[in-house]
């Protein structure tokens, strides 16, 4: 498929080097759009000036949430180059989400190429300060003007780009986590393993209540027994207990993070013992009691590695690694961000240059 390109004639002013970018506040000059119509498949890939999209008020995504998305980043390298981190994994996962939500599959290789084209056109928007990057948000949504519940026959695939700052301006900082006991995010058989808007809609209330109590994010437990650890708001989670590094197994209700996958591969290649298994919150608190809980951290594209300083569960609060940054967390952060921005040699074949 050819990609039609229409460049803007009114480029926006880019945020200056002194501006605090934050996360998801600024958007570049262009976006990628592609349509799906039954009988025609995905067609009309085009890069156009960034701007509003007209939707029929009956568009099905607005009523029934048939939507999926991805999150990835582009980085400027010291030599002025631009690279992506494992973009093929994001497109593979997008199709996993598509399959679950009855959304027609995309051509993964084509979409990686189309995203590269878009990033290349807006490459001057990629910030260069340490820890900054260009966040890439691909998403697909149903546009049939029809108020009735069935899979859509007409959809749009859109990619927008946002220059983002260092997630933690002073480098990595431990976060405080509230173990959620009232609400659940997902259950086996549901959509927990997909990146879809509905999972986040389900999470807002818990997140809001935890923030009011002074916590950064919630730790979700399984929806059935309310015992086993699943993941943190937008991150997968790891624990170092003794000399074993444990992360919850992909049970069907947990998102399969690309940062999670990269941490597992990296840790194994460096000789660490990594186990994917069920772990209960009781086991976590017992390990702390016995002095065996050495580190806890979250993994995700936005913050990469987030050390966890405290957990609150059942009215009990524990502090991990003296509220500091553990050795493994620091090593993973340095290695992965180093590979992403081209400061460390990529021995794993993870980056793709544009
Ligand atoms: C995106 C996401 C993650 C992290 O996945 P990465 O591919 O590492 O960015 C973890 N949990 C949830 C619920 C997510 O949506």
Coordinates of C-alpha atoms and ligand atoms in Angstrom, one line a residue:
X1 CA 0.0 0.0 0.0
X2 CA 1.2 3.5 -0.9
X3 CA 1.2 6.1 1.8
X4 CA -0.1 9.4 0.6
X5 CA 1.6 12.4 2.2
X6 CA 0.1 15.8 2.7
X7 CA 2.4 18.1 4.7
X8 CA 1.1 21.0 6.8
X9 CA 1.5 24.5 5.4
X10 CA 1.2 25.9 9.0
X11 CA 3.7 24.1 11.2
X12 CA 3.2 24.8 14.9
X13 CA 5.9 26.3 17.1
X14 CA 7.7 23.5 18.9
X15 CA 8.0 23.6 22.7
X16 CA 11.3 25.3 23.6
X17 CA 14.1 23.5 25.4
X18 CA 13.1 25.4 28.6
X19 CA 9.5 24.0 28.6
X20 CA 8.6 21.2 30.9
X21 CA 7.1 18.7 28.5
X22 CA 5.4 16.4 31.0
X23 CA 3.6 13.4 29.4
X24 CA 1.1 13.6 26.5
X25 CA 0.7 17.4 26.5
X26 CA 2.1 18.4 23.1
X27 CA 1.4 16.9 19.7
X28 CA 3.4 17.1 16.5
X29 CA 2.4 18.5 13.1
X30 CA 1.3 15.3 11.4
X31 CA -0.7 12.1 12.0
X32 CA -1.1 8.8 10.2
X33 CA -4.6 7.6 9.2
X34 CA -5.8 4.5 7.6
X35 CA -9.4 3.3 7.1
X36 CA -11.0 -0.1 7.1
X37 CA -14.2 -0.9 5.3
X38 CA -15.7 -4.3 5.0
X39 CA -15.0 -5.8 1.6
X40 CA -12.1 -3.4 1.0
X41 CA -9.8 -4.2 4.0
X42 CA -7.4 -1.6 5.4
X43 CA -6.9 1.1 2.8
X44 CA -6.0 4.7 2.1
X45 CA -3.0 5.0 4.4
X46 CA -2.1 8.7 4.6
X47 CA 0.0 11.2 6.5
X48 CA -1.9 14.4 7.0
X49 CA -1.7 17.6 9.1
X50 CA -2.5 16.9 12.8
X51 CA -6.1 18.0 13.6
X52 CA -9.6 17.0 14.8
X53 CA -11.4 14.0 13.3
X54 CA -15.0 14.3 12.4
X55 CA -17.2 11.5 13.8
X56 CA -20.8 10.7 13.5
X57 CA -22.4 11.0 17.0
X58 CA -23.6 7.4 16.6
X59 CA -20.0 6.2 15.9
X60 CA -19.9 2.8 17.7
X61 CA -16.6 3.5 19.5
X62 CA -18.3 6.2 21.5
X63 CA -21.1 3.9 22.7
X64 CA -19.5 0.4 23.1
X65 CA -15.8 1.1 23.4
X66 CA -14.6 -1.0 20.5
X67 CA -11.1 0.5 20.6
X68 CA -7.5 -0.7 21.0
X69 CA -4.2 1.2 21.3
X70 CA -0.5 0.9 21.7
X71 CA 2.3 3.0 23.3
X72 CA 5.9 3.1 22.1
X73 CA 8.7 5.6 21.8
X74 CA 11.2 7.1 19.3
X75 CA 14.6 8.3 20.6
X76 CA 17.3 10.6 19.3
X77 CA 20.7 9.0 19.4
X78 CA 23.9 10.9 20.2
X79 CA 24.9 10.9 16.4
X80 CA 21.6 12.6 15.5
X81 CA 19.9 9.4 14.4
X82 CA 16.4 8.3 15.3
X83 CA 15.5 4.8 16.5
X84 CA 12.5 2.8 17.8
X85 CA 12.5 0.1 20.5
X86 CA 11.1 -3.3 19.4
X87 CA 8.3 -1.7 17.3
X88 CA 7.4 -5.1 15.8
X89 CA 6.4 -6.3 19.2
X90 CA 3.9 -3.4 19.6
X91 CA 2.3 -4.2 16.3
X92 CA 2.2 -7.9 17.2
X93 CA 0.4 -7.0 20.4
X94 CA -1.9 -4.6 18.6
X95 CA -3.1 -7.6 16.6
X96 CA -3.6 -9.7 19.8
X97 CA -5.8 -6.9 21.1
X98 CA -7.6 -6.6 17.7
X99 CA -8.4 -10.3 17.7
X100 CA -10.0 -10.1 21.2
X101 CA -12.1 -7.0 20.3
X102 CA -13.3 -8.3 16.9
X103 CA -11.2 -5.6 15.1
X104 CA -9.8 -6.6 11.7
X105 CA -6.1 -7.5 11.9
X106 CA -3.5 -5.0 10.6
X107 CA -0.4 -5.8 8.4
X108 CA 2.2 -5.5 11.1
X109 CA 5.2 -4.9 8.9
X110 CA 3.4 -2.3 6.9
X111 CA 2.3 -0.5 10.1
X112 CA 5.9 -0.4 11.4
X113 CA 7.0 1.1 8.1
X114 CA 4.2 3.6 8.1
X115 CA 5.0 4.7 11.7
X116 CA 8.7 5.1 10.7
X117 CA 7.6 7.3 7.9
X118 CA 5.5 9.5 10.2
X119 CA 8.3 9.8 12.8
X120 CA 10.7 10.7 10.1
X121 CA 8.5 13.5 8.8
X122 CA 8.2 14.9 12.4
X123 CA 11.7 14.0 13.5
X124 CA 12.5 17.6 14.4
X125 CA 9.9 17.2 17.2
X126 CA 11.9 14.6 19.0
X127 CA 13.4 16.2 22.1
X128 CA 17.0 15.7 22.9
X129 CA 17.5 16.3 26.6
X130 CA 18.3 13.2 28.7
X131 CA 15.3 11.0 29.4
X132 CA 13.1 12.7 26.9
X133 CA 11.6 11.0 23.8
X134 CA 8.8 11.0 21.3
X135 CA 5.8 9.0 22.5
X136 CA 4.0 7.2 19.7
X137 CA 0.3 6.4 20.2
X138 CA -1.3 4.1 17.5
X139 CA -5.0 3.4 18.1
X140 CA -7.9 1.9 16.3
X141 CA -11.6 2.6 16.8
X142 CA -15.0 1.7 15.3
X143 CA -16.8 4.4 13.3
X144 CA -20.0 2.8 12.0
X145 CA -22.8 5.2 12.7
X146 CA -25.0 2.6 14.4
X147 CA -26.4 2.3 17.9
X148 CA -26.5 -1.5 18.1
X149 CA -24.1 -4.0 19.7
X150 CA -22.1 -5.9 17.1
X151 CA -18.5 -5.8 15.7
X152 CA -17.9 -2.8 13.5
X153 CA -17.5 -3.0 9.7
X154 CA -15.8 0.4 9.4
X155 CA -12.9 1.5 11.5
X156 CA -10.0 4.0 11.6
X157 CA -6.3 3.4 12.5
X158 CA -4.6 6.6 13.6
X159 CA -1.1 7.3 14.9
X160 CA -0.3 10.5 16.8
X161 CA 3.1 11.6 18.2
X162 CA 3.8 13.5 21.4
X163 CA 7.2 14.8 22.6
X164 CA 7.5 13.8 26.3
X165 CA 9.8 14.7 29.2
X166 CA 11.6 12.4 31.5
X167 CA 8.9 10.6 33.5
X168 CA 10.8 11.4 36.7
X169 CA 12.6 14.7 36.2
X170 CA 15.3 13.8 38.9
X171 CA 15.9 10.4 37.4
X172 CA 14.2 7.4 38.8
X173 CA 12.3 7.8 42.1
X174 CA 10.6 5.1 44.2
X175 CA 6.8 5.2 44.1
X176 CA 4.2 4.4 46.8
X177 CA 1.7 1.7 45.9
X178 CA -1.7 0.9 47.3
X179 CA -2.8 -2.7 47.1
X180 CA -6.4 -2.6 45.8
X181 CA -8.9 -4.7 47.7
X182 CA -12.2 -3.2 46.7
X183 CA -12.0 -2.9 42.9
X184 CA -10.7 -5.2 40.2
X185 CA -9.2 -4.4 36.8
X186 CA -9.8 -7.5 34.8
X187 CA -10.6 -11.2 35.1
X188 CA -9.5 -14.2 33.1
X189 CA -11.7 -14.5 30.0
X190 CA -12.1 -10.7 29.9
X191 CA -9.8 -8.2 28.2
X192 CA -7.0 -7.8 30.7
X193 CA -4.4 -9.0 28.3
X194 CA -5.3 -6.4 25.7
X195 CA -4.6 -2.7 25.5
X196 CA -8.1 -1.3 25.3
X197 CA -9.8 1.8 26.6
X198 CA -12.2 -0.2 28.7
X199 CA -9.5 -1.6 31.0
X200 CA -8.5 2.0 31.8
X201 CA -12.1 3.1 32.3
X202 CA -12.4 0.3 34.8
X203 CA -9.3 1.5 36.7
X204 CA -10.1 5.2 37.1
X205 CA -12.0 5.0 40.3
X206 CA -9.4 2.9 42.2
X207 CA -6.6 5.2 40.9
X208 CA -8.5 8.3 42.0
X209 CA -9.1 6.9 45.5
X210 CA -5.5 5.8 45.9
X211 CA -4.2 9.2 44.8
X212 CA -6.4 10.9 47.4
X213 CA -4.7 8.7 50.0
X214 CA -1.3 9.8 48.8
X215 CA -0.4 6.8 46.7
X216 CA 1.1 7.0 43.1
X217 CA -0.7 3.9 41.7
X218 CA -2.6 0.8 42.7
X219 CA -1.5 -2.8 42.6
X220 CA -4.2 -5.0 41.2
X221 CA -5.0 -8.4 42.7
X222 CA -6.7 -11.2 40.8
X223 CA -10.4 -10.7 40.4
X224 CA -11.4 -14.1 41.8
X225 CA -9.4 -14.9 44.9
X226 CA -8.2 -11.3 45.5
X227 CA -5.0 -12.9 46.6
X228 CA -2.6 -13.0 43.7
X229 CA -0.6 -10.1 42.4
X230 CA -1.4 -9.0 38.8
X231 CA 0.1 -5.7 37.9
X232 CA 0.4 -2.0 38.7
X233 CA -1.8 0.7 36.9
X234 CA 0.2 1.0 33.7
X235 CA 3.1 -1.3 34.6
X236 CA 4.0 -4.9 35.1
X237 CA 5.6 -5.7 38.4
X238 CA 8.7 -7.6 39.6
X239 CA 10.0 -8.6 43.0
X240 CA 13.4 -9.7 44.2
X241 CA 13.0 -12.2 47.0
X242 CA 16.2 -13.7 48.2
X243 CA 18.2 -14.0 44.9
X244 CA 15.2 -14.9 42.8
X245 CA 13.4 -12.3 40.6
X246 CA 9.7 -13.0 40.4
X247 CA 7.1 -11.6 38.1
X248 CA 3.4 -12.7 37.9
X249 CA 2.9 -15.2 35.1
X250 CA 0.7 -14.0 32.1
X251 CA -2.6 -15.4 33.3
X252 CA -4.9 -13.9 30.7
X253 CA -5.8 -10.9 32.8
X254 CA -2.4 -9.3 32.8
X255 CA -1.0 -7.1 29.9
X256 CA 2.1 -8.7 28.3
X257 CA 4.5 -5.7 28.6
X258 CA 7.3 -5.3 26.1
X259 CA 9.4 -3.7 28.9
X260 CA 8.5 -6.8 31.0
X261 CA 9.6 -9.1 28.2
X262 CA 12.9 -7.1 27.7
X263 CA 13.7 -7.2 31.5
X264 CA 13.2 -11.0 31.6
X265 CA 15.4 -11.5 28.6
X266 CA 18.1 -9.1 29.9
X267 CA 18.1 -10.5 33.4
X268 CA 18.4 -14.1 32.1
X269 CA 21.2 -13.2 29.8
X270 CA 23.1 -11.7 32.8
X271 CA 22.6 -14.9 34.8
X272 CA 19.8 -13.9 37.1
X273 CA 17.2 -16.4 38.2
X274 CA 13.9 -15.1 36.8
X275 CA 10.6 -16.9 37.6
X276 CA 7.2 -16.2 36.1
X277 CA 4.7 -17.6 38.5
X278 CA 1.7 -16.8 40.7
X279 CA 2.7 -14.7 43.7
X280 CA 0.3 -13.8 46.5
X281 CA 0.3 -10.5 48.3
X282 CA 0.6 -12.5 51.5
X283 CA 3.9 -14.1 50.2
X284 CA 5.1 -10.6 49.4
X285 CA 4.4 -9.3 52.9
X286 CA 5.8 -12.5 54.5
X287 CA 9.0 -12.1 52.5
X288 CA 9.3 -8.6 53.8
X289 CA 8.8 -9.8 57.4
X290 CA 11.6 -12.4 56.9
X291 CA 13.9 -9.8 55.4
X292 CA 13.9 -11.6 52.1
X293 CA 12.1 -8.9 50.0
X294 CA 15.1 -7.0 48.5
X295 CA 13.5 -5.0 45.7
X296 CA 10.2 -4.3 43.9
X297 CA 9.7 -2.4 40.7
X298 CA 7.3 -1.7 37.9
X299 CA 8.1 -1.9 34.1
X300 CA 6.4 0.0 31.3
X301 CA 7.2 2.2 28.2
X302 CA 6.4 5.5 29.9
X303 CA 8.7 5.3 33.0
X304 CA 10.7 2.2 31.8
X305 CA 11.6 1.1 35.4
X306 CA 9.8 2.5 38.5
X307 CA 11.2 1.3 41.8
X308 CA 8.5 0.7 44.4
X309 CA 9.3 2.3 47.8
X310 CA 6.2 1.2 49.8
X311 CA 3.2 -1.0 49.7
X312 CA 0.0 -0.6 51.8
X313 CA -2.3 -3.6 52.2
X314 CA -4.9 -4.3 54.7
X315 CA -3.9 -1.3 56.8
X316 CA -0.3 -2.5 56.9
X317 CA 2.5 -0.5 55.2
X318 CA 5.9 -2.0 54.3
X319 CA 9.0 -0.2 52.9
X320 CA 11.2 -1.9 50.3
X321 CA 14.9 -1.4 49.8
X322 CA 14.8 1.2 52.6
X323 CA 12.7 3.3 50.2
X324 CA 15.6 3.7 47.8
X325 CA 16.5 2.3 44.4
X326 CA 17.6 -1.3 44.4
X327 CA 20.7 -2.6 42.4
X328 CA 18.6 -4.6 39.9
X329 CA 16.2 -1.7 39.3
X330 CA 19.1 0.7 38.6
X331 CA 20.9 -1.8 36.4
X332 CA 17.8 -2.5 34.3
X333 CA 17.0 1.3 34.0
X334 CA 20.5 2.2 32.9
X335 CA 20.8 -0.7 30.5
X336 CA 17.4 -0.4 28.8
X337 CA 17.3 3.4 28.6
X338 CA 21.0 3.2 27.4
X339 CA 20.0 0.9 24.6
X340 CA 16.9 2.9 23.7
X341 CA 18.8 6.2 23.2
X342 CA 21.8 4.6 21.6
X343 CA 24.3 5.2 24.4
X344 CA 24.8 1.4 25.0
X345 CA 25.5 -1.2 22.3
X346 CA 22.3 -3.1 21.5
X347 CA 23.4 -6.7 21.8
X348 CA 19.9 -7.9 21.7
X349 CA 18.8 -6.5 18.3
X350 CA 16.1 -4.5 19.9
X351 CA 16.3 -1.1 18.2
X352 CA 15.4 -0.3 14.7
X353 CA 16.9 2.8 13.1
X354 CA 14.8 5.2 11.0
Ligands
LIG1 C1 1.0 -0.7 28.4 C2 0.8 -1.4 29.6 C3 1.8 -2.0 30.4 C4 3.3 -1.9 30.0 O1 3.6 -2.4 28.7 P1 4.9 -2.0 27.9 O2 4.8 -2.7 26.6 O3 6.0 -2.4 28.7 O4 4.8 -0.5 27.8 C5 1.5 -2.7 31.5 N1 0.2 -2.8 32.0 C6 -0.8 -2.2 31.3 C7 -2.2 -2.3 31.9 C8 -0.6 -1.5 30.1 O5 -1.6 -0.9 29.5

